[in-house]
PDB file of C-alpha atoms in Angstrom:
ATOM      1  CA  ALA X   1      17.638  -1.470 105.621  1.00 92.00           C
ATOM      2  CA  LEU X   2      18.969  -4.724 107.095  1.00 95.00           C
ATOM      3  CA  PRO X   3      17.558  -4.117 110.601  1.00 97.00           C
ATOM      4  CA  ALA X   4      14.178  -3.251 109.037  1.00 97.00           C
ATOM      5  CA  TRP X   5      14.247  -6.478 107.020  1.00 97.00           C
ATOM      6  CA  ILE X   6      15.235  -8.543 110.068  1.00 97.00           C
ATOM      7  CA  LEU X   7      12.463  -7.042 112.214  1.00 98.00           C
ATOM      8  CA  GLY X   8       9.976  -7.356 109.369  1.00 97.00           C
ATOM      9  CA  ASN X   9      10.625 -11.083 109.199  1.00 97.00           C
ATOM     10  CA  LEU X  10      10.984 -11.596 112.951  1.00 97.00           C
ATOM     11  CA  PRO X  11       9.309  -8.813 114.981  1.00 98.00           C
ATOM     12  CA  SER X  12      10.729 -10.237 118.238  1.00 97.00           C
ATOM     13  CA  ALA X  13      14.360  -9.939 117.062  1.00 98.00           C
ATOM     14  CA  LYS X  14      16.774  -7.583 118.755  1.00 97.00           C
ATOM     15  CA  VAL X  15      19.189  -5.747 116.461  1.00 98.00           C
ATOM     16  CA  MET X  16      22.029  -3.468 117.536  1.00 97.00           C
ATOM     17  CA  VAL X  17      23.658  -1.121 115.022  1.00 96.00           C
ATOM     18  CA  ALA X  18      27.090   0.271 115.909  1.00 95.00           C
ATOM     19  CA  THR X  19      28.824   3.052 114.025  1.00 94.00           C
ATOM     20  CA  TYR X  20      31.617   5.586 114.552  1.00 93.00           C
ATOM     21  CA  SER X  21      29.632   8.606 115.769  1.00 92.00           C
ATOM     22  CA  ASP X  22      26.473   9.591 117.554  1.00 92.00           C
ATOM     23  CA  SER X  23      25.399  11.754 114.616  1.00 92.00           C
ATOM     24  CA  LEU X  24      25.790   8.872 112.132  1.00 92.00           C
ATOM     25  CA  SER X  25      23.936   6.572 114.518  1.00 93.00           C
ATOM     26  CA  ALA X  26      21.086   9.107 114.662  1.00 92.00           C
ATOM     27  CA  GLU X  27      21.090   9.418 110.863  1.00 93.00           C
ATOM     28  CA  HIS X  28      20.847   5.622 110.478  1.00 94.00           C
ATOM     29  CA  ALA X  29      18.012   5.543 113.047  1.00 94.00           C
ATOM     30  CA  SER X  30      16.149   8.268 111.163  1.00 93.00           C
ATOM     31  CA  LYS X  31      16.446   6.398 107.861  1.00 94.00           C
ATOM     32  CA  PHE X  32      15.355   3.183 109.578  1.00 95.00           C
ATOM     33  CA  ALA X  33      12.299   4.967 111.002  1.00 94.00           C
ATOM     34  CA  ARG X  34      11.433   6.322 107.549  1.00 94.00           C
ATOM     35  CA  VAL X  35      11.445   2.765 106.166  1.00 96.00           C
ATOM     36  CA  VAL X  36       9.484   1.053 108.967  1.00 96.00           C
ATOM     37  CA  ASN X  37       6.918   3.866 109.108  1.00 94.00           C
ATOM     38  CA  SER X  38       6.283   3.794 105.354  1.00 96.00           C
ATOM     39  CA  SER X  39       2.984   2.481 104.054  1.00 97.00           C
ATOM     40  CA  TRP X  40       4.691  -0.116 101.834  1.00 98.00           C
ATOM     41  CA  TYR X  41       6.659  -1.528 104.796  1.00 98.00           C
ATOM     42  CA  ARG X  42       3.559  -1.721 107.009  1.00 97.00           C
ATOM     43  CA  ALA X  43       1.704  -3.492 104.191  1.00 98.00           C
ATOM     44  CA  LEU X  44       4.589  -5.916 103.620  1.00 98.00           C
ATOM     45  CA  PHE X  45       5.228  -6.598 107.336  1.00 98.00           C
ATOM     46  CA  PRO X  46       1.896  -6.035 109.149  1.00 97.00           C
ATOM     47  CA  ASN X  47       3.063  -7.927 112.264  1.00 96.00           C
ATOM     48  CA  THR X  48       5.954  -5.518 112.883  1.00 96.00           C
ATOM     49  CA  VAL X  49       4.370  -2.740 114.907  1.00 94.00           C
ATOM     50  CA  ALA X  50       6.197  -0.076 116.911  1.00 93.00           C
ATOM     51  CA  VAL X  51       5.335   0.294 120.552  1.00 93.00           C
ATOM     52  CA  SER X  52       7.928   2.994 121.300  1.00 89.00           C
ATOM     53  CA  SER X  53      10.799   4.833 119.668  1.00 87.00           C
ATOM     54  CA  ASN X  54      13.382   7.498 120.316  1.00 86.00           C
ATOM     55  CA  ARG X  55      16.680   8.635 118.830  1.00 82.00           C
ATOM     56  CA  TYR X  56      18.491   5.419 119.827  1.00 85.00           C
ATOM     57  CA  GLU X  57      15.857   2.743 120.232  1.00 92.00           C
ATOM     58  CA  TRP X  58      12.805   1.442 118.363  1.00 94.00           C
ATOM     59  CA  ARG X  59      10.740  -1.330 120.004  1.00 95.00           C
ATOM     60  CA  THR X  60       8.036  -3.608 118.624  1.00 96.00           C
ATOM     61  CA  THR X  61       4.885  -4.932 120.251  1.00 96.00           C
ATOM     62  CA  ALA X  62       6.460  -8.424 119.908  1.00 97.00           C
ATOM     63  CA  GLY X  63       9.420  -7.486 122.127  1.00 96.00           C
ATOM     64  CA  GLY X  64      11.876  -6.858 119.303  1.00 97.00           C
ATOM     65  CA  ALA X  65      14.026  -3.776 118.960  1.00 97.00           C
ATOM     66  CA  ARG X  66      16.577  -1.816 116.962  1.00 97.00           C
ATOM     67  CA  TYR X  67      19.169  -0.092 119.125  1.00 96.00           C
ATOM     68  CA  GLY X  68      21.778   2.343 117.831  1.00 94.00           C
ATOM     69  CA  VAL X  69      25.145   2.933 119.475  1.00 94.00           C
ATOM     70  CA  SER X  70      28.344   4.726 118.547  1.00 93.00           C
ATOM     71  CA  LEU X  71      31.979   3.889 119.218  1.00 92.00           C
ATOM     72  CA  GLY X  72      32.515   3.948 122.974  1.00 87.00           C
ATOM     73  CA  GLY X  73      28.782   4.308 123.669  1.00 86.00           C
ATOM     74  CA  THR X  74      26.773   2.551 126.350  1.00 85.00           C
ATOM     75  CA  VAL X  75      24.981  -0.705 125.608  1.00 86.00           C
ATOM     76  CA  THR X  76      24.395  -1.829 129.186  1.00 83.00           C
ATOM     77  CA  GLY X  77      21.109  -3.685 129.502  1.00 86.00           C
ATOM     78  CA  PHE X  78      20.639  -4.270 125.784  1.00 91.00           C
ATOM     79  CA  GLY X  79      21.272  -7.692 124.287  1.00 93.00           C
ATOM     80  CA  ALA X  80      21.053  -8.432 120.588  1.00 97.00           C
ATOM     81  CA  ASP X  81      20.391 -11.363 118.284  1.00 97.00           C
ATOM     82  CA  THR X  82      22.178  -9.511 115.485  1.00 97.00           C
ATOM     83  CA  ILE X  83      24.847  -6.834 115.767  1.00 96.00           C
ATOM     84  CA  VAL X  84      25.534  -4.746 112.673  1.00 97.00           C
ATOM     85  CA  ILE X  85      28.836  -2.860 112.737  1.00 95.00           C
ATOM     86  CA  ASP X  86      28.631  -0.211 110.034  1.00 92.00           C
ATOM     87  CA  ASP X  87      31.853   1.784 109.632  1.00 89.00           C
ATOM     88  CA  ILE X  88      33.057   1.731 113.234  1.00 90.00           C
ATOM     89  CA  LEU X  89      35.803   4.233 112.276  1.00 90.00           C
ATOM     90  CA  LYS X  90      35.788   7.282 110.032  1.00 89.00           C
ATOM     91  CA  GLY X  91      38.153   6.975 107.081  1.00 85.00           C
ATOM     92  CA  SER X  92      40.628   9.463 108.536  1.00 87.00           C
ATOM     93  CA  GLU X  93      40.645   7.609 111.877  1.00 89.00           C
ATOM     94  CA  ALA X  94      41.692   4.308 110.310  1.00 86.00           C
ATOM     95  CA  ARG X  95      45.227   5.701 109.964  1.00 88.00           C
ATOM     96  CA  GLN X  96      45.434   6.514 113.691  1.00 92.00           C
ATOM     97  CA  GLU X  97      46.647   3.634 115.883  1.00 93.00           C
ATOM     98  CA  VAL X  98      44.897   5.059 118.945  1.00 95.00           C
ATOM     99  CA  MET X  99      41.522   5.003 117.122  1.00 93.00           C
ATOM    100  CA  ARG X 100      42.091   1.511 115.717  1.00 92.00           C
ATOM    101  CA  ALA X 101      42.865   0.358 119.266  1.00 94.00           C
ATOM    102  CA  LYS X 102      39.723   2.074 120.564  1.00 94.00           C
ATOM    103  CA  ALA X 103      37.594   0.236 117.983  1.00 93.00           C
ATOM    104  CA  ARG X 104      39.181  -3.123 118.856  1.00 93.00           C
ATOM    105  CA  GLN X 105      38.659  -2.490 122.566  1.00 93.00           C
ATOM    106  CA  PHE X 106      35.018  -1.420 122.104  1.00 93.00           C
ATOM    107  CA  TYR X 107      34.365  -4.577 120.119  1.00 92.00           C
ATOM    108  CA  THR X 108      36.125  -7.016 122.461  1.00 90.00           C
ATOM    109  CA  GLU X 109      35.019  -5.484 125.763  1.00 90.00           C
ATOM    110  CA  THR X 110      31.531  -4.286 124.844  1.00 90.00           C
ATOM    111  CA  LEU X 111      29.921  -5.248 121.539  1.00 92.00           C
ATOM    112  CA  ARG X 112      30.896  -8.891 121.300  1.00 89.00           C
ATOM    113  CA  SER X 113      29.464  -9.603 124.750  1.00 91.00           C
ATOM    114  CA  ARG X 114      26.050  -8.174 123.839  1.00 94.00           C
ATOM    115  CA  LEU X 115      24.912 -11.169 121.769  1.00 95.00           C
ATOM    116  CA  ASN X 116      21.981 -12.830 123.515  1.00 95.00           C
ATOM    117  CA  ASN X 117      23.217 -16.209 122.320  1.00 95.00           C
ATOM    118  CA  PRO X 118      26.773 -16.339 120.918  1.00 91.00           C
ATOM    119  CA  LYS X 119      26.056 -19.708 119.239  1.00 92.00           C
ATOM    120  CA  THR X 120      23.067 -18.485 117.220  1.00 94.00           C
ATOM    121  CA  GLY X 121      23.638 -14.726 117.104  1.00 95.00           C
ATOM    122  CA  SER X 122      25.215 -12.868 114.203  1.00 94.00           C
ATOM    123  CA  ILE X 123      27.738 -10.075 113.952  1.00 93.00           C
ATOM    124  CA  ILE X 124      27.793  -8.387 110.559  1.00 93.00           C
ATOM    125  CA  ALA X 125      30.525  -5.863 109.839  1.00 93.00           C
ATOM    126  CA  ILE X 126      30.102  -3.558 106.859  1.00 91.00           C
ATOM    127  CA  MET X 127      33.123  -1.435 106.064  1.00 89.00           C
ATOM    128  CA  GLN X 128      35.851  -0.682 103.601  1.00 86.00           C
ATOM    129  CA  ARG X 129      39.497  -1.581 104.039  1.00 85.00           C
ATOM    130  CA  LEU X 130      41.511   1.549 104.783  1.00 85.00           C
ATOM    131  CA  HIS X 131      44.677   0.315 106.497  1.00 89.00           C
ATOM    132  CA  GLU X 132      46.570  -2.982 106.734  1.00 89.00           C
ATOM    133  CA  ASP X 133      45.837  -3.084 110.495  1.00 89.00           C
ATOM    134  CA  ASP X 134      42.272  -1.743 110.367  1.00 88.00           C
ATOM    135  CA  PHE X 135      39.192  -3.143 112.098  1.00 89.00           C
ATOM    136  CA  PRO X 136      38.299  -5.599 109.288  1.00 90.00           C
ATOM    137  CA  ALA X 137      41.856  -7.029 109.525  1.00 91.00           C
ATOM    138  CA  PHE X 138      41.352  -7.472 113.275  1.00 92.00           C
ATOM    139  CA  LEU X 139      38.054  -9.319 112.743  1.00 91.00           C
ATOM    140  CA  LEU X 140      39.511 -11.595 110.084  1.00 90.00           C
ATOM    141  CA  GLU X 141      42.466 -12.434 112.322  1.00 90.00           C
ATOM    142  CA  HIS X 142      40.535 -12.936 115.571  1.00 84.00           C
ATOM    143  CA  GLY X 143      37.141 -14.276 114.589  1.00 74.00           C
ATOM    144  CA  ARG X 144      35.280 -16.940 112.721  1.00 81.00           C
ATOM    145  CA  TYR X 145      33.909 -14.630 110.072  1.00 83.00           C
ATOM    146  CA  GLN X 146      32.906 -15.252 106.509  1.00 84.00           C
ATOM    147  CA  HIS X 147      34.482 -12.527 104.393  1.00 86.00           C
ATOM    148  CA  LEU X 148      32.568 -11.089 101.456  1.00 86.00           C
ATOM    149  CA  ASP X 149      35.045  -8.922  99.552  1.00 84.00           C
ATOM    150  CA  LEU X 150      33.444  -6.615  97.001  1.00 85.00           C
ATOM    151  CA  PRO X 151      36.118  -4.410  95.394  1.00 84.00           C
ATOM    152  CA  ALA X 152      34.899  -0.952  94.322  1.00 84.00           C
ATOM    153  CA  LYS X 153      35.468  -2.016  90.730  1.00 88.00           C
ATOM    154  CA  ALA X 154      34.757  -5.588  89.680  1.00 88.00           C
ATOM    155  CA  GLU X 155      37.691  -6.770  87.573  1.00 90.00           C
ATOM    156  CA  GLN X 156      36.126 -10.112  86.712  1.00 92.00           C
ATOM    157  CA  ILE X 157      32.708 -11.738  86.749  1.00 93.00           C
ATOM    158  CA  THR X 158      32.047 -13.136  90.210  1.00 91.00           C
ATOM    159  CA  GLN X 159      29.201 -15.342  91.374  1.00 92.00           C
ATOM    160  CA  ILE X 160      28.174 -14.718  94.967  1.00 90.00           C
ATOM    161  CA  PRO X 161      25.976 -17.314  96.692  1.00 89.00           C
ATOM    162  CA  LEU X 162      22.887 -15.930  98.425  1.00 87.00           C
ATOM    163  CA  HIS X 163      20.375 -17.643 100.682  1.00 84.00           C
ATOM    164  CA  ARG X 164      17.978 -20.334  99.444  1.00 88.00           C
ATOM    165  CA  GLY X 165      20.426 -21.431  96.751  1.00 92.00           C
ATOM    166  CA  GLU X 166      20.224 -18.184  94.806  1.00 94.00           C
ATOM    167  CA  VAL X 167      23.313 -16.654  93.191  1.00 94.00           C
ATOM    168  CA  TRP X 168      24.098 -13.025  92.370  1.00 92.00           C
ATOM    169  CA  THR X 169      26.414 -12.408  89.425  1.00 94.00           C
ATOM    170  CA  ARG X 170      28.580  -9.319  89.680  1.00 91.00           C
ATOM    171  CA  SER X 171      30.280  -8.135  86.514  1.00 89.00           C
TER     172      SER X 171
END
């Protein structure tokens, strides 16, 4: 939904979505297509119009795009304004050092360099903590990331600041 929202608000944006497998990447792309092709989306964002699409890429008439990639996949020639990393490792892989290393390497040697402008671009990682040395731990140790920690069960009332001064209360 986030790439659809970004492209709805800025049809010229370029969004890359990275996940752990080609099949999950295709599933995310299919769900994205269902949203952006819906009548309610087209009514809400009439300036976001598809010019082409396939299993990995969806492009707008304004030059924007959503591009899907999986761990170790090719991103040559595609730059992004926003990179969304959604579960770069399967849960079972988070316990395997070789897979954690592969995720770190893919991020440092491939994904991170795909931001069109590192000063204004965004990298958003969505994942659960599964190991003390997992990919989120790597990002927190080696990056300038804001960490939004939402435990599966809220043990206290928490106020989370949103954009435009709004606040979400989680209880």
